Tab-separated table of C-alpha atoms in Angstrom:
chain	number	residue	atom	x	y	z
J	597	MET	CA	-154.919	12.516	-39.949
J	598	THR	CA	-156.060	11.571	-36.502
J	599	PHE	CA	-158.571	13.799	-34.867
J	600	ALA	CA	-160.182	12.801	-31.615
J	601	LEU	CA	-162.742	14.698	-29.643
J	602	THR	CA	-163.565	14.556	-25.991
J	603	TYR	CA	-167.185	15.534	-25.684
J	604	ALA	CA	-167.404	15.054	-21.956
J	605	PRO	CA	-163.924	15.152	-20.454
J	606	GLY	CA	-165.315	13.768	-17.174
J	607	PHE	CA	-162.481	12.650	-14.957
J	608	PRO	CA	-159.266	14.582	-15.410
J	609	SER	CA	-156.406	12.446	-16.705
J	610	THR	CA	-152.733	12.527	-15.929
J	611	ALA	CA	-150.880	14.256	-18.727
J	612	SER	CA	-149.298	12.136	-21.405
J	613	ALA	CA	-146.977	12.869	-24.275
J	614	GLY	CA	-149.544	11.120	-26.425
J	615	GLY	CA	-152.462	13.142	-25.092
J	616	ASN	CA	-155.811	11.492	-24.559
J	617	ARG	CA	-155.639	8.542	-26.818
J	618	GLY	CA	-158.175	6.680	-28.775
J	619	ALA	CA	-157.543	3.220	-30.077
J	620	ASN	CA	-155.927	4.598	-33.191
J	621	ASP	CA	-154.268	7.587	-31.664
J	622	PHE	CA	-151.652	6.704	-29.123
J	623	LEU	CA	-148.239	6.730	-30.694
J	624	VAL	CA	-146.157	9.729	-29.864
J	625	SER	CA	-144.260	9.247	-33.076
J	626	GLN	CA	-147.469	9.617	-35.052
J	627	TRP	CA	-148.118	13.112	-33.794
J	628	LYS	CA	-148.325	15.699	-36.491
J	629	SER	CA	-148.333	19.426	-36.663
J	630	ILE	CA	-151.327	21.447	-35.667
J	631	SER	CA	-152.300	22.113	-39.247
J	632	ASP	CA	-152.575	18.371	-39.826
J	633	HIS	CA	-154.974	18.103	-36.945
J	634	LEU	CA	-157.373	20.871	-37.842
J	635	PRO	CA	-160.379	19.296	-39.507
J	636	THR	CA	-161.029	19.710	-43.189
J	637	LEU	CA	-164.410	20.887	-44.448
J	638	ASP	CA	-165.327	17.297	-45.331
J	639	GLN	CA	-164.481	16.146	-41.866
J	640	LEU	CA	-166.396	18.991	-40.308
J	641	ALA	CA	-169.396	18.067	-42.434
J	642	LYS	CA	-169.203	14.479	-41.181
J	643	LEU	CA	-168.787	15.712	-37.651
J	644	ARG	CA	-171.838	17.933	-38.035
J	645	ALA	CA	-173.875	14.974	-39.136
J	646	THR	CA	-172.931	12.805	-36.186
J	647	ALA	CA	-171.816	14.902	-33.263
J	648	PRO	CA	-174.118	16.057	-30.495
J	649	PRO	CA	-173.887	19.702	-29.480
J	650	GLY	CA	-171.026	20.327	-27.100
J	651	VAL	CA	-167.408	21.170	-26.776
J	652	GLY	CA	-164.433	19.112	-27.827
J	653	ILE	CA	-160.892	19.838	-26.806
J	654	LYS	CA	-157.791	18.365	-28.357
J	655	LYS	CA	-154.242	19.025	-27.295
J	656	MET	CA	-151.850	19.669	-30.154
J	657	VAL	CA	-148.102	19.768	-30.146
J	658	GLN	CA	-146.467	22.172	-32.510
J	659	PRO	CA	-142.742	22.578	-33.120
J	660	ARG	CA	-141.497	26.062	-32.367
J	661	ALA	CA	-140.266	28.181	-35.252
J	662	SER	CA	-136.664	27.126	-35.173
J	663	SER	CA	-133.227	27.618	-36.646
J	664	PHE	CA	-131.546	25.148	-38.972
J	665	GLU	CA	-129.561	23.710	-36.054
J	666	GLU	CA	-132.745	23.216	-34.067
J	667	ARG	CA	-134.483	21.560	-36.998
J	668	ILE	CA	-131.593	19.119	-37.321
J	669	PHE	CA	-131.754	18.385	-33.601
J	670	ASP	CA	-135.543	18.022	-33.671
J	671	THR	CA	-135.334	15.605	-36.593
J	672	LEU	CA	-132.753	13.516	-34.794
J	673	VAL	CA	-134.909	13.393	-31.675
J	674	ALA	CA	-138.002	12.467	-33.718
J	675	LEU	CA	-136.160	9.502	-35.253
J	676	LYS	CA	-134.935	8.385	-31.836
J	677	VAL	CA	-138.444	8.673	-30.425
J	678	ALA	CA	-139.556	6.365	-33.247
J	679	VAL	CA	-136.944	3.856	-32.113
J	680	SER	CA	-138.276	4.075	-28.568
J	681	GLN	CA	-141.699	2.898	-29.736
J	682	TYR	CA	-140.065	-0.357	-30.831
J	683	ALA	CA	-137.601	-0.579	-27.949
J	684	MET	CA	-139.262	-3.678	-26.495
J	685	HIS	CA	-138.521	-5.517	-29.743
J	686	LEU	CA	-134.919	-4.366	-30.080
J	687	GLY	CA	-131.910	-5.370	-28.056
J	688	GLY	CA	-130.036	-2.703	-26.148
J	689	ASP	CA	-127.015	-3.089	-28.442
J	690	GLU	CA	-129.118	-2.737	-31.562
J	691	ARG	CA	-130.807	0.365	-30.210
J	692	ALA	CA	-127.418	1.871	-29.331
J	693	ARG	CA	-126.122	1.053	-32.829
J	694	LEU	CA	-129.106	2.759	-34.437
J	695	PHE	CA	-128.638	5.844	-32.251
J	696	GLU	CA	-124.929	5.962	-33.091
J	697	GLU	CA	-125.686	5.779	-36.808
J	698	LEU	CA	-128.355	8.474	-36.546
J	699	ASP	CA	-125.996	10.728	-34.578
J	700	SER	CA	-123.306	10.298	-37.211
J	701	LYS	CA	-125.669	11.010	-40.123
J	702	ILE	CA	-128.021	13.691	-38.849
J	703	ASN	CA	-125.802	16.592	-37.899
J	704	VAL	CA	-125.283	20.223	-38.783
J	705	GLU	CA	-121.952	19.611	-40.505
J	706	ASP	CA	-123.316	17.213	-43.128
J	707	TRP	CA	-126.583	18.920	-43.958
J	708	HIS	CA	-127.520	22.049	-45.847
J	709	GLU	CA	-130.456	24.264	-45.033
J	710	ASP	CA	-132.162	23.383	-48.318
J	711	ASP	CA	-131.918	19.631	-47.779
J	712	THR	CA	-135.024	17.603	-47.093
J	713	LEU	CA	-134.610	16.103	-43.659
J	714	PRO	CA	-135.491	12.442	-43.070
J	715	THR	CA	-139.057	11.575	-42.223
J	716	ALA	CA	-139.944	9.503	-39.175
J	717	GLY	CA	-142.558	7.614	-41.230
J	718	SER	CA	-139.970	6.156	-43.589
J	719	PHE	CA	-137.676	5.289	-40.705
J	720	ILE	CA	-140.548	3.518	-38.935
J	721	GLU	CA	-141.111	1.373	-42.044
J	722	PHE	CA	-137.458	0.326	-41.838
J	723	LEU	CA	-137.787	-0.509	-38.133
J	724	LYS	CA	-140.933	-2.550	-38.784
J	725	TRP	CA	-139.180	-4.419	-41.555
J	726	MET	CA	-136.051	-5.045	-39.486
J	727	ILE	CA	-138.057	-6.541	-36.624
J	728	TYR	CA	-140.227	-8.606	-38.976
J	729	ALA	CA	-137.296	-9.914	-41.018
J	730	LYS	CA	-135.126	-10.382	-37.910
J	731	ARG	CA	-132.252	-8.831	-39.830
J	732	SER	CA	-130.258	-6.269	-37.930
J	733	GLU	CA	-126.953	-6.616	-39.782
J	734	TRP	CA	-127.374	-3.469	-41.900
J	735	SER	CA	-124.130	-1.751	-42.902
J	736	SER	CA	-125.216	1.859	-43.188
J	737	ILE	CA	-128.254	4.124	-43.140
J	738	GLY	CA	-128.702	7.167	-45.339
J	739	VAL	CA	-131.352	9.579	-46.519
J	740	SER	CA	-132.664	10.188	-50.047
J	741	SER	CA	-133.250	13.636	-51.484
J	742	GLN	CA	-136.965	13.098	-50.748
J	743	GLY	CA	-136.250	12.444	-47.081
J	744	THR	CA	-136.877	8.696	-47.228
J	745	VAL	CA	-134.562	6.309	-45.454
J	746	LEU	CA	-131.951	4.351	-47.421
J	747	VAL	CA	-130.334	1.262	-45.989
J	748	ALA	CA	-127.384	-0.736	-47.327
J	749	TRP	CA	-126.138	-4.239	-46.577
J	750	ARG	CA	-122.629	-5.086	-47.723
J	751	LEU	CA	-121.279	-8.615	-47.919
J	752	PRO	CA	-118.078	-9.666	-49.717
J	753	ASN	CA	-120.030	-10.545	-52.860
J	754	VAL	CA	-123.324	-8.712	-52.374
J	755	LEU	CA	-124.463	-5.119	-52.110
J	756	LEU	CA	-128.136	-4.758	-51.273
J	757	THR	CA	-129.768	-1.333	-50.922
J	758	ALA	CA	-133.313	-0.422	-49.958
J	759	ASN	CA	-135.298	2.786	-50.104
J	760	PHE	CA	-138.207	2.691	-47.649
J	761	GLU	CA	-140.099	5.054	-49.910
J	762	ALA	CA	-143.613	4.827	-48.477
J	763	LYS	CA	-145.878	2.881	-46.179
J	764	ASP	CA	-145.349	-0.822	-46.905
J	765	SER	CA	-143.348	-0.090	-50.030
J	766	VAL	CA	-139.643	-0.661	-50.647
J	767	ARG	CA	-137.564	-0.012	-53.740
J	768	TRP	CA	-134.457	-2.142	-53.695
J	769	THR	CA	-131.344	-2.872	-55.729
J	770	ALA	CA	-129.000	-5.834	-55.511
J	771	GLN	CA	-125.544	-6.296	-56.946
J	772	ILE	CA	-124.113	-9.781	-56.753
J	773	LYS	CA	-120.667	-10.927	-57.804
J	774	SER	CA	-119.825	-14.532	-58.738
J	775	PRO	CA	-116.534	-16.200	-57.742
J	776	ALA	CA	-115.451	-15.797	-61.405
J	777	GLY	CA	-115.999	-12.042	-61.196
J	778	ASP	CA	-119.266	-11.822	-63.127
J	779	VAL	CA	-121.592	-9.135	-61.785
J	780	GLY	CA	-125.396	-9.338	-61.813
J	781	TYR	CA	-127.853	-6.559	-61.028
J	782	SER	CA	-131.450	-6.721	-59.878
J	783	VAL	CA	-133.976	-4.073	-58.917
J	784	GLY	CA	-137.450	-4.301	-57.505
J	785	LYS	CA	-140.294	-2.676	-55.700
J	786	CYS	CA	-142.391	-4.618	-53.242
J	787	THR	CA	-144.054	-4.750	-49.856
J	788	LEU	CA	-142.117	-5.067	-46.603
J	789	ARG	CA	-143.015	-8.757	-46.321
J	790	LEU	CA	-141.775	-9.565	-49.823
J	791	PHE	CA	-138.631	-7.543	-49.309
J	792	ALA	CA	-137.861	-9.737	-46.312
J	793	GLU	CA	-137.879	-12.722	-48.687
J	794	GLN	CA	-135.678	-10.899	-51.203
J	795	ALA	CA	-133.211	-9.937	-48.504
J	796	MET	CA	-133.130	-13.506	-47.229
J	797	PHE	CA	-132.086	-14.623	-50.713
J	798	TYR	CA	-129.290	-12.070	-51.112
J	799	LEU	CA	-128.022	-11.987	-47.543
J	800	LYS	CA	-128.140	-15.739	-46.895
L	1115	MET	CA	-149.568	-14.369	-11.223
L	1116	PRO	CA	-147.745	-11.856	-9.011
L	1117	LYS	CA	-149.456	-10.798	-5.819
L	1118	SER	CA	-151.520	-7.656	-5.963
L	1119	GLY	CA	-149.306	-4.595	-6.284
L	1120	GLU	CA	-146.096	-6.576	-6.387
L	1121	GLN	CA	-143.429	-4.982	-8.532
L	1122	LYS	CA	-142.691	-7.388	-11.369
L	1123	GLN	CA	-139.619	-6.878	-13.472
L	1124	TYR	CA	-139.878	-7.811	-17.111
L	1125	ALA	CA	-136.961	-8.190	-19.495
L	1126	ARG	CA	-138.777	-6.248	-22.205
L	1127	PRO	CA	-141.605	-4.335	-20.525
L	1128	PRO	CA	-144.389	-3.334	-22.937
L	1129	ILE	CA	-144.551	0.163	-21.459
L	1130	THR	CA	-144.406	2.737	-24.220
L	1131	GLU	CA	-144.830	5.678	-21.892
L	1132	ALA	CA	-144.561	6.148	-18.112
L	1133	VAL	CA	-145.676	9.412	-16.557
L	1134	PHE	CA	-145.461	10.951	-13.113
L	1135	GLU	CA	-147.311	14.238	-12.763
L	1136	PHE	CA	-148.035	16.678	-9.979
L	1137	ARG	CA	-150.602	19.452	-10.133
L	1138	THR	CA	-150.747	22.664	-8.170
L	1139	ASP	CA	-153.750	24.724	-7.107
L	1140	ASN	CA	-152.329	27.954	-8.419
L	1141	ALA	CA	-151.674	28.441	-12.120
L	1142	LEU	CA	-148.261	29.671	-13.186
L	1143	SER	CA	-148.115	33.042	-14.838
L	1144	ASN	CA	-146.897	33.146	-18.417
L	1145	ARG	CA	-143.638	34.597	-17.157
L	1146	ASP	CA	-143.111	31.757	-14.665
L	1147	LEU	CA	-144.047	29.223	-17.316
L	1148	GLU	CA	-141.413	30.674	-19.632
L	1149	ARG	CA	-138.830	30.691	-16.848
L	1150	CYS	CA	-139.519	27.019	-16.171
L	1151	ARG	CA	-139.323	26.259	-19.887
L	1152	ASP	CA	-135.974	28.013	-20.194
L	1153	ARG	CA	-134.563	26.223	-17.165
L	1154	PHE	CA	-135.771	22.771	-18.223
L	1155	LYS	CA	-134.480	23.398	-21.742
L	1156	ARG	CA	-130.965	22.822	-20.378
L	1157	GLN	CA	-131.829	19.143	-19.877
L	1158	TYR	CA	-134.688	18.752	-22.343
L	1159	GLU	CA	-133.441	20.573	-25.390
L	1160	LYS	CA	-136.273	20.074	-27.860
L	1161	VAL	CA	-139.122	22.464	-27.095
L	1162	GLU	CA	-142.576	22.264	-28.643
L	1163	ASP	CA	-145.617	24.385	-27.944
L	1164	VAL	CA	-148.713	22.601	-26.692
L	1165	THR	CA	-151.949	24.144	-27.852
L	1166	ASP	CA	-155.529	23.404	-26.901
L	1167	VAL	CA	-157.808	23.373	-29.899
L	1168	GLU	CA	-161.402	23.756	-28.784
L	1169	LEU	CA	-164.197	22.770	-31.110
L	1170	LEU	CA	-167.611	24.236	-30.382
L	1171	ILE	CA	-170.526	22.351	-31.853
L	1172	ASN	CA	-173.753	24.313	-31.637
L	1173	GLU	CA	-177.357	23.118	-31.645
L	1174	ASP	CA	-177.712	24.290	-35.232
L	1175	GLY	CA	-174.758	22.130	-36.225
L	1176	LYS	CA	-172.394	25.015	-36.796
L	1177	ILE	CA	-168.850	24.342	-35.704
L	1178	GLY	CA	-166.281	26.840	-34.604
L	1179	HIS	CA	-162.867	26.422	-33.118
L	1180	LYS	CA	-160.360	28.423	-31.151
L	1181	THR	CA	-156.792	27.686	-30.170
L	1182	THR	CA	-155.119	28.526	-26.864
L	1183	ALA	CA	-151.483	28.081	-25.916
L	1184	SER	CA	-151.428	25.778	-22.919
L	1185	GLY	CA	-147.816	24.853	-22.231
L	1186	TYR	CA	-144.700	23.145	-23.497
L	1187	LYS	CA	-143.488	19.679	-24.337
L	1188	LEU	CA	-139.744	19.315	-23.862
L	1189	THR	CA	-137.733	16.315	-25.009
L	1190	ALA	CA	-134.213	15.381	-23.960
L	1191	SER	CA	-131.561	14.518	-26.530
L	1192	ASN	CA	-131.850	10.838	-25.582
L	1193	ALA	CA	-135.407	11.081	-27.007
L	1194	VAL	CA	-136.905	9.023	-24.184
L	1195	ASP	CA	-137.054	11.526	-21.328
L	1196	LEU	CA	-139.603	14.331	-21.576
L	1197	VAL	CA	-141.432	16.860	-19.485
L	1198	LEU	CA	-144.841	18.351	-20.135
L	1199	LEU	CA	-145.089	21.770	-18.586
L	1200	ASN	CA	-148.476	23.389	-18.123
L	1201	PRO	CA	-149.686	26.283	-15.960
L	1202	LEU	CA	-151.080	23.845	-13.391
L	1203	SER	CA	-148.891	20.786	-13.753
L	1204	LEU	CA	-145.523	19.294	-14.468
L	1205	ALA	CA	-145.301	15.779	-15.883
L	1206	THR	CA	-142.127	13.736	-16.035
L	1207	ILE	CA	-142.268	11.196	-18.829
L	1208	ARG	CA	-140.171	8.218	-19.788
L	1209	LEU	CA	-140.683	6.501	-23.125
L	1210	ALA	CA	-139.519	2.948	-23.877
L	1211	PRO	CA	-137.293	1.354	-22.850
L	1212	TYR	CA	-138.661	1.765	-19.344
L	1213	SER	CA	-136.439	0.573	-16.543
L	1214	ARG	CA	-137.791	0.988	-13.019
L	1215	TRP	CA	-140.296	2.986	-11.008
L	1216	GLU	CA	-137.446	4.183	-8.781
L	1217	ASN	CA	-135.745	5.793	-11.775
L	1218	LEU	CA	-138.932	7.494	-12.924
L	1219	LEU	CA	-139.603	8.812	-9.433
L	1220	GLN	CA	-136.008	9.986	-9.033
L	1221	THR	CA	-136.294	12.037	-12.222
L	1222	ALA	CA	-139.698	13.350	-11.143
L	1223	GLN	CA	-138.236	14.412	-7.789
L	1224	ALA	CA	-135.339	16.196	-9.491
L	1225	ASN	CA	-137.790	17.990	-11.793
L	1226	PHE	CA	-139.966	18.899	-8.826
L	1227	ASP	CA	-136.934	20.392	-7.032
L	1228	THR	CA	-136.051	22.418	-10.121
L	1229	PHE	CA	-139.645	23.583	-10.438
L	1230	VAL	CA	-139.703	24.722	-6.787
L	1231	LYS	CA	-136.391	26.551	-7.175
L	1232	ILE	CA	-137.811	28.558	-10.053
L	1233	VAL	CA	-141.357	29.342	-8.963
L	1234	GLY	CA	-141.329	28.590	-5.255
L	1235	ARG	CA	-143.196	26.045	-3.205
L	1236	ARG	CA	-146.734	25.400	-4.423
L	1237	ASN	CA	-149.582	23.500	-2.890
L	1238	ILE	CA	-149.807	20.086	-4.553
L	1239	VAL	CA	-153.413	19.081	-5.119
L	1240	ARG	CA	-153.013	16.029	-7.302
L	1241	LEU	CA	-150.449	13.316	-7.957
L	1242	GLY	CA	-150.891	11.092	-10.960
L	1243	SER	CA	-149.034	8.278	-12.623
L	1244	ARG	CA	-149.969	7.040	-16.034
L	1245	PHE	CA	-148.556	3.941	-17.701
L	1246	VAL	CA	-149.323	3.252	-21.325
L	1247	ASN	CA	-148.658	-0.346	-22.291
L	1248	ARG	CA	-148.787	-1.681	-25.816
L	1249	ILE	CA	-148.978	-5.448	-26.040
L	1250	ASP	CA	-147.855	-6.669	-29.458
L	1251	ILE	CA	-149.051	-10.224	-29.984
L	1252	PRO	CA	-147.763	-12.192	-32.983
L	1253	ASN	CA	-150.731	-13.213	-35.101
L	1254	GLU	CA	-149.453	-16.794	-35.201
L	1255	LYS	CA	-149.803	-16.930	-31.410
L	1256	LEU	CA	-153.277	-15.457	-31.603
L	1257	ALA	CA	-154.411	-17.928	-34.248
L	1258	GLY	CA	-157.168	-20.110	-32.910
L	1259	ARG	CA	-157.270	-18.171	-29.658
L	1260	ARG	CA	-159.246	-15.256	-28.313
L	1261	SER	CA	-157.773	-12.048	-26.996
L	1262	ASN	CA	-158.981	-13.186	-23.561
L	1263	ASP	CA	-156.270	-15.837	-23.624
L	1264	PHE	CA	-153.829	-12.937	-23.271
L	1265	LEU	CA	-155.889	-10.226	-21.621
L	1266	GLN	CA	-158.090	-10.761	-18.599
L	1267	SER	CA	-160.448	-8.032	-19.685
L	1268	GLY	CA	-162.326	-7.388	-22.838
L	1269	ILE	CA	-165.840	-7.042	-24.067
L	1270	GLU	CA	-168.577	-9.505	-24.799
L	1271	VAL	CA	-170.627	-8.834	-27.871
L	1272	SER	CA	-173.558	-10.805	-29.156
L	1273	GLU	CA	-172.605	-13.279	-31.858
L	1274	ALA	CA	-175.195	-11.590	-34.024
L	1275	ALA	CA	-172.804	-8.637	-34.303
L	1276	GLY	CA	-170.173	-10.856	-35.854
L	1277	GLU	CA	-166.526	-11.173	-34.981
L	1278	VAL	CA	-165.053	-8.243	-33.050
L	1279	SER	CA	-162.094	-6.774	-34.877
L	1280	ALA	CA	-161.604	-3.650	-32.783
L	1281	TYR	CA	-162.795	-2.310	-29.455
L	1282	LEU	CA	-162.002	0.388	-26.940
L	1283	TRP	CA	-163.338	0.870	-23.453
L	1284	SER	CA	-162.625	3.195	-20.608
L	1285	VAL	CA	-163.485	2.811	-16.938
L	1286	HIS	CA	-163.040	4.949	-13.843
L	1287	ALA	CA	-162.874	3.380	-10.398
L	1288	THR	CA	-161.856	4.218	-6.866
L	1289	ARG	CA	-159.729	1.685	-5.028
L	1290	PRO	CA	-160.182	0.913	-1.330
L	1291	ASP	CA	-156.953	2.819	-0.631
L	1292	GLY	CA	-158.514	5.920	-2.168
L	1293	ILE	CA	-156.513	5.891	-5.384
L	1294	GLU	CA	-158.541	6.858	-8.430
L	1295	VAL	CA	-157.911	4.604	-11.379
L	1296	LYS	CA	-158.817	5.281	-14.964
L	1297	VAL	CA	-158.197	2.469	-17.396
L	1298	GLN	CA	-158.475	2.666	-21.155
L	1299	THR	CA	-157.920	-0.479	-23.125
L	1300	GLY	CA	-158.607	-1.758	-26.580
L	1301	THR	CA	-157.124	-2.652	-29.889
L	1302	ALA	CA	-154.567	-0.286	-31.339
L	1303	ASN	CA	-153.117	0.368	-34.730
L	1304	PRO	CA	-150.694	-2.511	-35.275
L	1305	VAL	CA	-147.169	-1.160	-35.294
L	1306	LEU	CA	-145.526	-4.416	-36.361
L	1307	ILE	CA	-146.057	-6.682	-39.328
L	1308	ASP	CA	-148.207	-9.748	-38.583
L	1309	HIS	CA	-148.904	-8.626	-35.029
L	1310	THR	CA	-152.047	-7.450	-33.276
L	1311	SER	CA	-151.557	-4.657	-30.765
L	1312	PHE	CA	-153.572	-3.990	-27.642
L	1313	LEU	CA	-153.418	-0.876	-25.531
L	1314	ILE	CA	-153.614	-0.885	-21.734
L	1315	ASP	CA	-153.492	2.700	-20.483
L	1316	ILE	CA	-153.592	2.928	-16.679
L	1317	ASP	CA	-153.898	6.276	-14.948
L	1318	ALA	CA	-153.632	6.132	-11.135
L	1319	SER	CA	-154.083	9.362	-9.225
L	1320	MET	CA	-154.864	10.914	-5.867
L	1321	ASP	CA	-156.377	14.322	-5.303
L	1322	SER	CA	-156.835	14.213	-1.553
L	1323	GLY	CA	-154.755	13.253	1.442
L	1324	ILE	CA	-151.543	14.517	-0.142
L	1325	PRO	CA	-149.161	15.301	2.738
L	1326	PRO	CA	-147.814	18.862	2.786
L	1327	ARG	CA	-144.341	17.615	3.730
L	1328	ILE	CA	-142.344	16.760	0.622
L	1329	ASP	CA	-140.818	13.541	1.958
L	1330	ASP	CA	-144.221	12.316	3.051
L	1331	MET	CA	-145.654	13.233	-0.317
L	1332	TRP	CA	-143.139	11.084	-2.187
L	1333	GLU	CA	-143.723	8.256	0.249
L	1334	ARG	CA	-147.451	8.422	-0.390
L	1335	ALA	CA	-146.797	8.377	-4.127
L	1336	GLU	CA	-145.870	4.720	-3.662
L	1337	LEU	CA	-149.599	4.019	-3.522
L	1338	LEU	CA	-149.768	4.962	-7.190
L	1339	ARG	CA	-147.145	2.375	-7.983
L	1340	VAL	CA	-149.088	-0.293	-6.105
L	1341	ALA	CA	-152.281	0.689	-7.898
L	1342	LYS	CA	-150.870	0.684	-11.417
L	1343	ASN	CA	-149.057	-2.604	-10.838
L	1344	SER	CA	-152.132	-4.270	-9.379
L	1345	VAL	CA	-154.325	-3.169	-12.234
L	1346	PHE	CA	-151.851	-4.149	-14.943
L	1347	GLU	CA	-151.061	-7.569	-13.494
L	1348	SER	CA	-154.742	-8.296	-13.016
L	1349	MET	CA	-155.435	-7.470	-16.655
L	1350	ILE	CA	-153.000	-9.867	-18.303
L	1351	THR	CA	-152.568	-13.632	-18.354
L	1352	ASP	CA	-149.421	-15.714	-17.956
L	1353	ARG	CA	-149.534	-16.355	-21.681
L	1354	CYS	CA	-149.310	-12.610	-22.180
L	1355	ARG	CA	-146.453	-12.262	-19.676
L	1356	GLU	CA	-144.451	-14.765	-21.699
L	1357	LEU	CA	-144.357	-12.224	-24.529
L	1358	PHE	CA	-142.182	-9.799	-22.632
L	1359	GLN	CA	-140.430	-11.900	-19.997
């Protein structure tokens, strides 16, 4: 949770989608719901110990109570906003390809109201990995039942899949076929950096 | 280094958010705010409520809080164009990839026209433009160097304090042309693997001398562009420019 206080607002600032940022609090895509921002008792206790008397104001952004269609749309927008935070590291074509894939996967027709919608956090881990590994030749993007992002790479003799399950954690599977038709399977769980090495081996 | 205020075009500008905002002297009623929201929703379909959460810290250490609805954040389906609508202001926002000032201003002008159509002409008391830049420097390029090799500004701390791993500073200044500038800069949460990120948040504004004629007002807004460009270019080195050229 990020929770920043402005004790003495001083000079008024121009509005920003990210609000008044601190060093660790400037990504739009990291914004959370209002309930995430309200301080816990522990945090209030710490605040009490350190804060001078005064007033602190924090702007919060809260999604409106919305229909299923709106939740689908909001999720799609949230994932695209995540892409925008990495836009300077992605080519225009790659960004367009990601948007096209998201549009084709996150839609009212293919989702049920009870489904867990994809989380921006998992998608961001994939983006970070893709930029780090310099591998943008993914074949398809999907979503697990937990809302984490699944990515597949298909080559004539290799199928590599990855589940960006948590911060800096990937579960992956690899299926490799020899020229003689033998099939080998591998699975693993590792950090983003190590998964870049694994992918380099299978997708070489 | 570009001349002061010169518009420099970068292939991959590090701007994560560009804002143009105008403020009025007369707060919108809730009804007008809702009418604006409903009209802008045609272009910016995702609507979120913006709420002020006020924490009150008393002398005895007791803390209370209260929440107040303060406006709306609307996001277009392209996920990079937004407006922030508040009783006293309308901000037009472009997230990355940022293209040109002219495009931002064109959108801001269109939003201003829409705003005026809905609630009528208001007295503009402040114009502001805020550019949030995030400079992602590969750690291998930082190795053996100091952040000052990339950024012209920073902080000096006594060696007794050890090596600085994070900092944040904020400064407010008034330029000779009357433009108020607020700069916040510092380290930021790294968003890429093996990179160090720095934030340069430049807020240029004017709250006096705003011409009542609309055309003149937009012309004067160019001063904000000059100010934000001058400040940004003066804060980075050529080595830094190479990262996004």
